[in-house]
Amino acid sequence: MCGRFTLTTPAVELERRFLVDLQDRHVPRYNVAPGQEVLAVVEAGGKRQPTRLRWGFVPSWAKDAKPGPINARAETAATRPMFRQALRRRRCLILADGFYEWMQRERGRQPVLFRLRDGAPFALAGLYERWDGPGGPLWTCCVLTTRPNALVAQVHDRMPVILRPGWEAAWLDPQVPPEQLAPAWEPYPATAMVAYPVSTRVNSPRYDDPACVAPVAPPLPLPEAGGGDERA
């Protein structure tokens, strides 16, 4: 599962990394929560376009705009009526530079922040959809998840699909069928990531500031080399 994430990278770096023009509309986010808007990249007319999507997937046929699933399992999305068409035609990049998961401790749940070892931003594999209501169109999204790598497995049994840069163009291209994208949702290499406990203030979406990402304990130990999730 992926229920919170961060996007603190400056706009100019995001523009360079994802080949989009944000027009200074990005502000750092330290605790993005379901129901909030996320920064995403979609393909329109063969070009990349930045957009804002509400996190919580609402299919076009839904009776109301009540926020739906925030995640979809990559392995089964193609067979789920809710996600099937979006997986085929409406894939997006959800921009992030970290995500949170919670580990169970004696004194309660402890949030852990996962990031890339080099601190770079990355694209989460997303699906998006349009819902038409009395107030006009509503665009929503969800994050695909996959089995965890050895680092994330210490905390949770699922992790978000982090796309390798070489897969991003194919993920956006609606001409690429989903069956050709299965390698894209292999778990991101554990050795390319770091994880450390952070403040429990992350538990509340009211808090969205640098204190959310500050370490409060040493990093989680790295898994031993040689695991099956170490493919680049």
mmCIF file of C-alpha atoms in Angstrom:
data_model
loop_
_atom_site.group_PDB
_atom_site.id
_atom_site.type_symbol
_atom_site.label_atom_id
_atom_site.label_comp_id
_atom_site.label_asym_id
_atom_site.label_seq_id
_atom_site.Cartn_x
_atom_site.Cartn_y
_atom_site.Cartn_z
ATOM 1 C CA MET A 1 0.000 0.000 0.000
ATOM 2 C CA CYS A 2 1.040 3.608 -0.519
ATOM 3 C CA GLY A 3 -0.947 6.004 1.653
ATOM 4 C CA ARG A 4 1.312 9.055 1.982
ATOM 5 C CA PHE A 5 4.221 10.467 -0.002
ATOM 6 C CA THR A 6 6.436 13.511 -0.433
ATOM 7 C CA LEU A 7 7.440 15.844 -3.248
ATOM 8 C CA THR A 8 9.945 18.372 -1.940
ATOM 9 C CA THR A 9 12.165 18.658 -5.031
ATOM 10 C CA PRO A 10 12.358 22.214 -6.466
ATOM 11 C CA ALA A 11 10.258 22.894 -9.561
ATOM 12 C CA VAL A 12 13.257 23.550 -11.795
ATOM 13 C CA GLU A 13 14.653 20.089 -11.041
ATOM 14 C CA LEU A 14 11.290 18.447 -11.678
ATOM 15 C CA GLU A 15 11.005 20.241 -15.010
ATOM 16 C CA ARG A 16 14.430 19.040 -16.070
ATOM 17 C CA ARG A 17 13.893 15.486 -14.863
ATOM 18 C CA PHE A 18 10.393 14.950 -16.311
ATOM 19 C CA LEU A 19 10.553 17.270 -19.350
ATOM 20 C CA VAL A 20 7.577 19.455 -18.408
ATOM 21 C CA ASP A 21 6.905 23.148 -17.749
ATOM 22 C CA LEU A 22 5.386 23.643 -14.300
ATOM 23 C CA GLN A 23 5.126 27.435 -14.656
ATOM 24 C CA ASP A 24 6.115 27.908 -10.992
ATOM 25 C CA ARG A 25 2.972 26.113 -9.779
ATOM 26 C CA HIS A 26 4.787 23.609 -7.562
ATOM 27 C CA VAL A 27 5.254 24.062 -3.821
ATOM 28 C CA PRO A 28 7.110 21.508 -1.669
ATOM 29 C CA ARG A 29 4.892 18.809 -0.148
ATOM 30 C CA TYR A 30 6.060 16.838 2.874
ATOM 31 C CA ASN A 31 2.934 14.802 3.590
ATOM 32 C CA VAL A 32 0.657 14.251 0.593
ATOM 33 C CA ALA A 33 -2.487 12.435 1.739
ATOM 34 C CA PRO A 34 -5.457 10.730 0.050
ATOM 35 C CA GLY A 35 -8.147 13.125 -1.116
ATOM 36 C CA GLN A 36 -5.594 15.832 -1.851
ATOM 37 C CA GLU A 37 -4.338 16.959 -5.244
ATOM 38 C CA VAL A 38 -1.144 15.392 -6.557
ATOM 39 C CA LEU A 39 1.204 16.587 -9.276
ATOM 40 C CA ALA A 40 1.154 14.228 -12.247
ATOM 41 C CA VAL A 41 2.335 14.032 -15.841
ATOM 42 C CA VAL A 42 0.066 12.752 -18.618
ATOM 43 C CA GLU A 43 0.480 12.445 -22.373
ATOM 44 C CA ALA A 44 -1.746 14.662 -24.514
ATOM 45 C CA GLY A 45 -1.345 14.877 -28.266
ATOM 46 C CA GLY A 46 2.000 13.154 -28.100
ATOM 47 C CA LYS A 47 3.379 15.673 -25.592
ATOM 48 C CA ARG A 48 3.914 15.519 -21.857
ATOM 49 C CA GLN A 49 1.602 17.729 -19.831
ATOM 50 C CA PRO A 50 1.717 18.424 -16.085
ATOM 51 C CA THR A 51 -1.633 18.287 -14.332
ATOM 52 C CA ARG A 52 -3.279 18.072 -10.929
ATOM 53 C CA LEU A 53 -5.306 14.994 -10.013
ATOM 54 C CA ARG A 54 -7.269 14.204 -6.875
ATOM 55 C CA TRP A 55 -5.840 11.141 -5.160
ATOM 56 C CA GLY A 56 -8.616 8.559 -4.855
ATOM 57 C CA PHE A 57 -9.783 6.872 -8.063
ATOM 58 C CA VAL A 58 -13.355 7.549 -9.217
ATOM 59 C CA PRO A 59 -14.385 5.542 -12.314
ATOM 60 C CA SER A 60 -16.369 7.325 -15.014
ATOM 61 C CA TRP A 61 -19.461 5.232 -14.240
ATOM 62 C CA ALA A 62 -19.537 5.986 -10.499
ATOM 63 C CA LYS A 63 -22.805 7.404 -9.151
ATOM 64 C CA ASP A 64 -21.017 10.100 -7.156
ATOM 65 C CA ALA A 65 -17.578 11.613 -6.699
ATOM 66 C CA LYS A 66 -16.843 9.990 -3.366
ATOM 67 C CA PRO A 67 -13.080 9.291 -3.271
ATOM 68 C CA GLY A 68 -12.328 5.726 -4.274
ATOM 69 C CA PRO A 69 -9.251 3.495 -4.025
ATOM 70 C CA ILE A 70 -5.897 5.214 -3.612
ATOM 71 C CA ASN A 71 -4.038 2.102 -4.786
ATOM 72 C CA ALA A 72 -4.465 -0.641 -7.380
ATOM 73 C CA ARG A 73 -2.520 -3.885 -7.505
ATOM 74 C CA ALA A 74 -0.384 -3.881 -10.654
ATOM 75 C CA GLU A 75 -0.706 -7.643 -11.027
ATOM 76 C CA THR A 76 -4.522 -7.608 -11.216
ATOM 77 C CA ALA A 77 -5.485 -4.135 -12.490
ATOM 78 C CA ALA A 78 -6.022 -5.461 -16.023
ATOM 79 C CA THR A 79 -8.786 -7.769 -14.791
ATOM 80 C CA ARG A 80 -10.567 -5.300 -12.519
ATOM 81 C CA PRO A 81 -13.496 -3.465 -14.190
ATOM 82 C CA MET A 82 -12.706 -0.329 -12.201
ATOM 83 C CA PHE A 83 -9.141 -0.047 -13.521
ATOM 84 C CA ARG A 84 -9.094 -1.991 -16.802
ATOM 85 C CA GLN A 85 -9.707 0.884 -19.227
ATOM 86 C CA ALA A 86 -7.470 3.304 -17.354
ATOM 87 C CA LEU A 87 -4.619 0.795 -17.425
ATOM 88 C CA ARG A 88 -5.018 0.583 -21.180
ATOM 89 C CA ARG A 89 -5.537 4.249 -22.055
ATOM 90 C CA ARG A 90 -5.015 6.586 -19.086
ATOM 91 C CA ARG A 91 -1.684 5.975 -17.417
ATOM 92 C CA CYS A 92 0.213 8.772 -15.701
ATOM 93 C CA LEU A 93 3.373 9.579 -13.788
ATOM 94 C CA ILE A 94 2.707 10.686 -10.215
ATOM 95 C CA LEU A 95 5.716 12.727 -9.141
ATOM 96 C CA ALA A 96 7.293 11.985 -5.768
ATOM 97 C CA ASP A 97 10.612 11.867 -3.963
ATOM 98 C CA GLY A 98 9.638 9.716 -0.989
ATOM 99 C CA PHE A 99 6.825 7.613 0.436
ATOM 100 C CA TYR A 100 5.772 6.587 3.925
ATOM 101 C CA GLU A 101 4.854 3.221 5.370
ATOM 102 C CA TRP A 102 4.085 2.324 8.979
ATOM 103 C CA MET A 103 5.720 -0.392 11.072
ATOM 104 C CA GLN A 104 4.086 -1.833 14.162
ATOM 105 C CA ARG A 105 5.879 -1.123 17.429
ATOM 106 C CA GLU A 106 4.989 -1.839 21.053
ATOM 107 C CA ARG A 107 3.998 1.786 21.542
ATOM 108 C CA GLY A 108 2.018 2.040 18.327
ATOM 109 C CA ARG A 109 2.654 2.508 14.638
ATOM 110 C CA GLN A 110 5.924 4.141 13.592
ATOM 111 C CA PRO A 111 6.066 5.988 10.245
ATOM 112 C CA VAL A 112 9.064 5.241 8.038
ATOM 113 C CA LEU A 113 10.131 7.358 5.074
ATOM 114 C CA PHE A 114 11.514 5.584 1.991
ATOM 115 C CA ARG A 115 13.572 7.543 -0.540
ATOM 116 C CA LEU A 116 16.083 6.898 -3.298
ATOM 117 C CA ARG A 117 19.636 6.749 -2.050
ATOM 118 C CA ASP A 118 20.694 9.681 -4.248
ATOM 119 C CA GLY A 119 17.709 11.791 -3.156
ATOM 120 C CA ALA A 120 16.391 12.122 -6.710
ATOM 121 C CA PRO A 121 12.697 12.492 -7.546
ATOM 122 C CA PHE A 122 10.930 9.573 -9.191
ATOM 123 C CA ALA A 123 7.689 8.660 -10.931
ATOM 124 C CA LEU A 124 5.087 6.462 -9.309
ATOM 125 C CA ALA A 125 3.056 4.456 -11.816
ATOM 126 C CA GLY A 126 -0.440 5.919 -11.770
ATOM 127 C CA LEU A 127 -3.828 5.527 -13.420
ATOM 128 C CA TYR A 128 -6.241 8.410 -13.900
ATOM 129 C CA GLU A 129 -9.864 8.867 -14.865
ATOM 130 C CA ARG A 130 -12.442 11.559 -15.631
ATOM 131 C CA TRP A 131 -15.773 11.698 -13.813
ATOM 132 C CA ASP A 132 -18.427 14.109 -15.072
ATOM 133 C CA GLY A 133 -20.763 15.632 -12.522
ATOM 134 C CA PRO A 134 -23.006 18.672 -12.035
ATOM 135 C CA GLY A 135 -20.007 20.812 -11.147
ATOM 136 C CA GLY A 136 -18.005 19.805 -14.205
ATOM 137 C CA PRO A 137 -15.310 17.186 -14.800
ATOM 138 C CA LEU A 138 -13.318 15.724 -11.931
ATOM 139 C CA TRP A 139 -9.971 14.074 -12.615
ATOM 140 C CA THR A 140 -8.788 11.485 -10.108
ATOM 141 C CA CYS A 141 -5.970 8.957 -9.823
ATOM 142 C CA CYS A 142 -4.523 6.004 -7.951
ATOM 143 C CA VAL A 143 -1.031 4.578 -7.437
ATOM 144 C CA LEU A 144 -0.144 1.075 -8.599
ATOM 145 C CA THR A 145 1.490 -1.208 -6.058
ATOM 146 C CA THR A 146 3.618 -4.317 -6.372
ATOM 147 C CA ARG A 147 5.338 -6.840 -4.114
ATOM 148 C CA PRO A 148 7.954 -5.228 -1.836
ATOM 149 C CA ASN A 149 11.685 -5.263 -2.252
ATOM 150 C CA ALA A 150 13.764 -6.504 0.677
ATOM 151 C CA LEU A 151 13.990 -3.065 2.294
ATOM 152 C CA VAL A 152 10.272 -2.270 2.185
ATOM 153 C CA ALA A 153 9.410 -5.843 3.216
ATOM 154 C CA GLN A 154 10.758 -5.054 6.682
ATOM 155 C CA VAL A 155 7.778 -2.727 7.100
ATOM 156 C CA HIS A 156 5.004 -3.670 4.652
ATOM 157 C CA ASP A 157 3.941 -6.424 2.249
ATOM 158 C CA ARG A 158 3.351 -4.022 -0.681
ATOM 159 C CA MET A 159 5.181 -1.049 -2.162
ATOM 160 C CA PRO A 160 4.333 1.538 -4.824
ATOM 161 C CA VAL A 161 5.541 0.913 -8.347
ATOM 162 C CA ILE A 162 8.524 3.216 -8.868
ATOM 163 C CA LEU A 163 9.138 3.422 -12.595
ATOM 164 C CA ARG A 164 12.696 3.259 -13.853
ATOM 165 C CA PRO A 165 13.320 6.299 -16.088
ATOM 166 C CA GLY A 166 13.612 4.051 -19.133
ATOM 167 C CA TRP A 167 10.015 2.884 -18.662
ATOM 168 C CA GLU A 168 8.371 6.275 -18.203
ATOM 169 C CA ALA A 169 7.771 7.043 -21.888
ATOM 170 C CA ALA A 170 6.223 3.622 -22.522
ATOM 171 C CA TRP A 171 4.049 3.977 -19.438
ATOM 172 C CA LEU A 172 2.623 7.254 -20.754
ATOM 173 C CA ASP A 173 2.122 5.992 -24.307
ATOM 174 C CA PRO A 174 -1.458 4.656 -24.766
ATOM 175 C CA GLN A 175 -0.284 2.771 -27.857
ATOM 176 C CA VAL A 176 1.760 0.439 -25.640
ATOM 177 C CA PRO A 177 -0.500 -2.412 -24.432
ATOM 178 C CA PRO A 178 -0.495 -3.243 -20.708
ATOM 179 C CA GLU A 179 0.810 -6.753 -21.285
ATOM 180 C CA GLN A 180 4.097 -5.250 -22.492
ATOM 181 C CA LEU A 181 4.466 -3.209 -19.310
ATOM 182 C CA ALA A 182 4.704 -6.014 -16.760
ATOM 183 C CA PRO A 183 8.493 -5.603 -16.368
ATOM 184 C CA ALA A 184 7.886 -1.964 -15.394
ATOM 185 C CA TRP A 185 6.280 -2.926 -12.105
ATOM 186 C CA GLU A 186 9.092 -5.110 -10.838
ATOM 187 C CA PRO A 187 10.096 -3.880 -7.349
ATOM 188 C CA TYR A 188 12.607 -1.049 -7.400
ATOM 189 C CA PRO A 189 16.063 -2.241 -6.238
ATOM 190 C CA ALA A 190 16.349 -2.179 -2.453
ATOM 191 C CA THR A 191 20.022 -1.223 -2.575
ATOM 192 C CA ALA A 192 19.111 1.969 -4.452
ATOM 193 C CA MET A 193 16.875 3.089 -1.574
ATOM 194 C CA VAL A 194 17.141 4.257 2.030
ATOM 195 C CA ALA A 195 14.555 4.237 4.811
ATOM 196 C CA TYR A 196 14.418 5.827 8.251
ATOM 197 C CA PRO A 197 11.835 6.432 10.991
ATOM 198 C CA VAL A 198 10.283 9.905 11.132
ATOM 199 C CA SER A 199 8.008 11.835 13.473
ATOM 200 C CA THR A 200 4.496 10.578 14.178
ATOM 201 C CA ARG A 201 3.238 14.011 13.130
ATOM 202 C CA VAL A 202 3.084 12.392 9.669
ATOM 203 C CA ASN A 203 0.106 10.423 10.976
ATOM 204 C CA SER A 204 -2.038 13.547 10.605
ATOM 205 C CA PRO A 205 -2.489 15.168 7.172
ATOM 206 C CA ARG A 206 -2.713 18.507 8.986
ATOM 207 C CA TYR A 207 1.069 18.517 9.153
ATOM 208 C CA ASP A 208 2.914 19.260 5.928
ATOM 209 C CA ASP A 209 6.301 20.765 6.756
ATOM 210 C CA PRO A 210 10.015 19.843 6.853
ATOM 211 C CA ALA A 211 9.664 18.324 10.328
ATOM 212 C CA CYS A 212 7.704 15.483 8.727
ATOM 213 C CA VAL A 213 10.770 14.159 6.912
ATOM 214 C CA ALA A 214 13.369 14.656 9.664
ATOM 215 C CA PRO A 215 14.885 11.362 10.912
ATOM 216 C CA VAL A 216 14.112 10.413 14.512
ATOM 217 C CA ALA A 217 16.135 7.172 14.572
ATOM 218 C CA PRO A 218 18.903 5.450 12.570
ATOM 219 C CA PRO A 219 18.118 4.152 9.066
ATOM 220 C CA LEU A 220 16.714 0.683 8.582
ATOM 221 C CA PRO A 221 19.437 -1.867 7.797
ATOM 222 C CA LEU A 222 20.041 -2.596 4.151
ATOM 223 C CA PRO A 223 19.110 -6.082 2.942
ATOM 224 C CA GLU A 224 21.880 -8.477 2.060
ATOM 225 C CA ALA A 225 23.021 -8.391 -1.565
ATOM 226 C CA GLY A 226 21.854 -11.046 -3.967
ATOM 227 C CA GLY A 227 18.094 -10.732 -3.554
ATOM 228 C CA GLY A 228 15.805 -11.024 -6.525
ATOM 229 C CA ASP A 229 14.769 -7.394 -6.261
ATOM 230 C CA GLU A 230 18.176 -5.987 -7.153
ATOM 231 C CA ARG A 231 17.574 -5.726 -10.888
ATOM 232 C CA ALA A 232 18.270 -2.295 -12.294
#
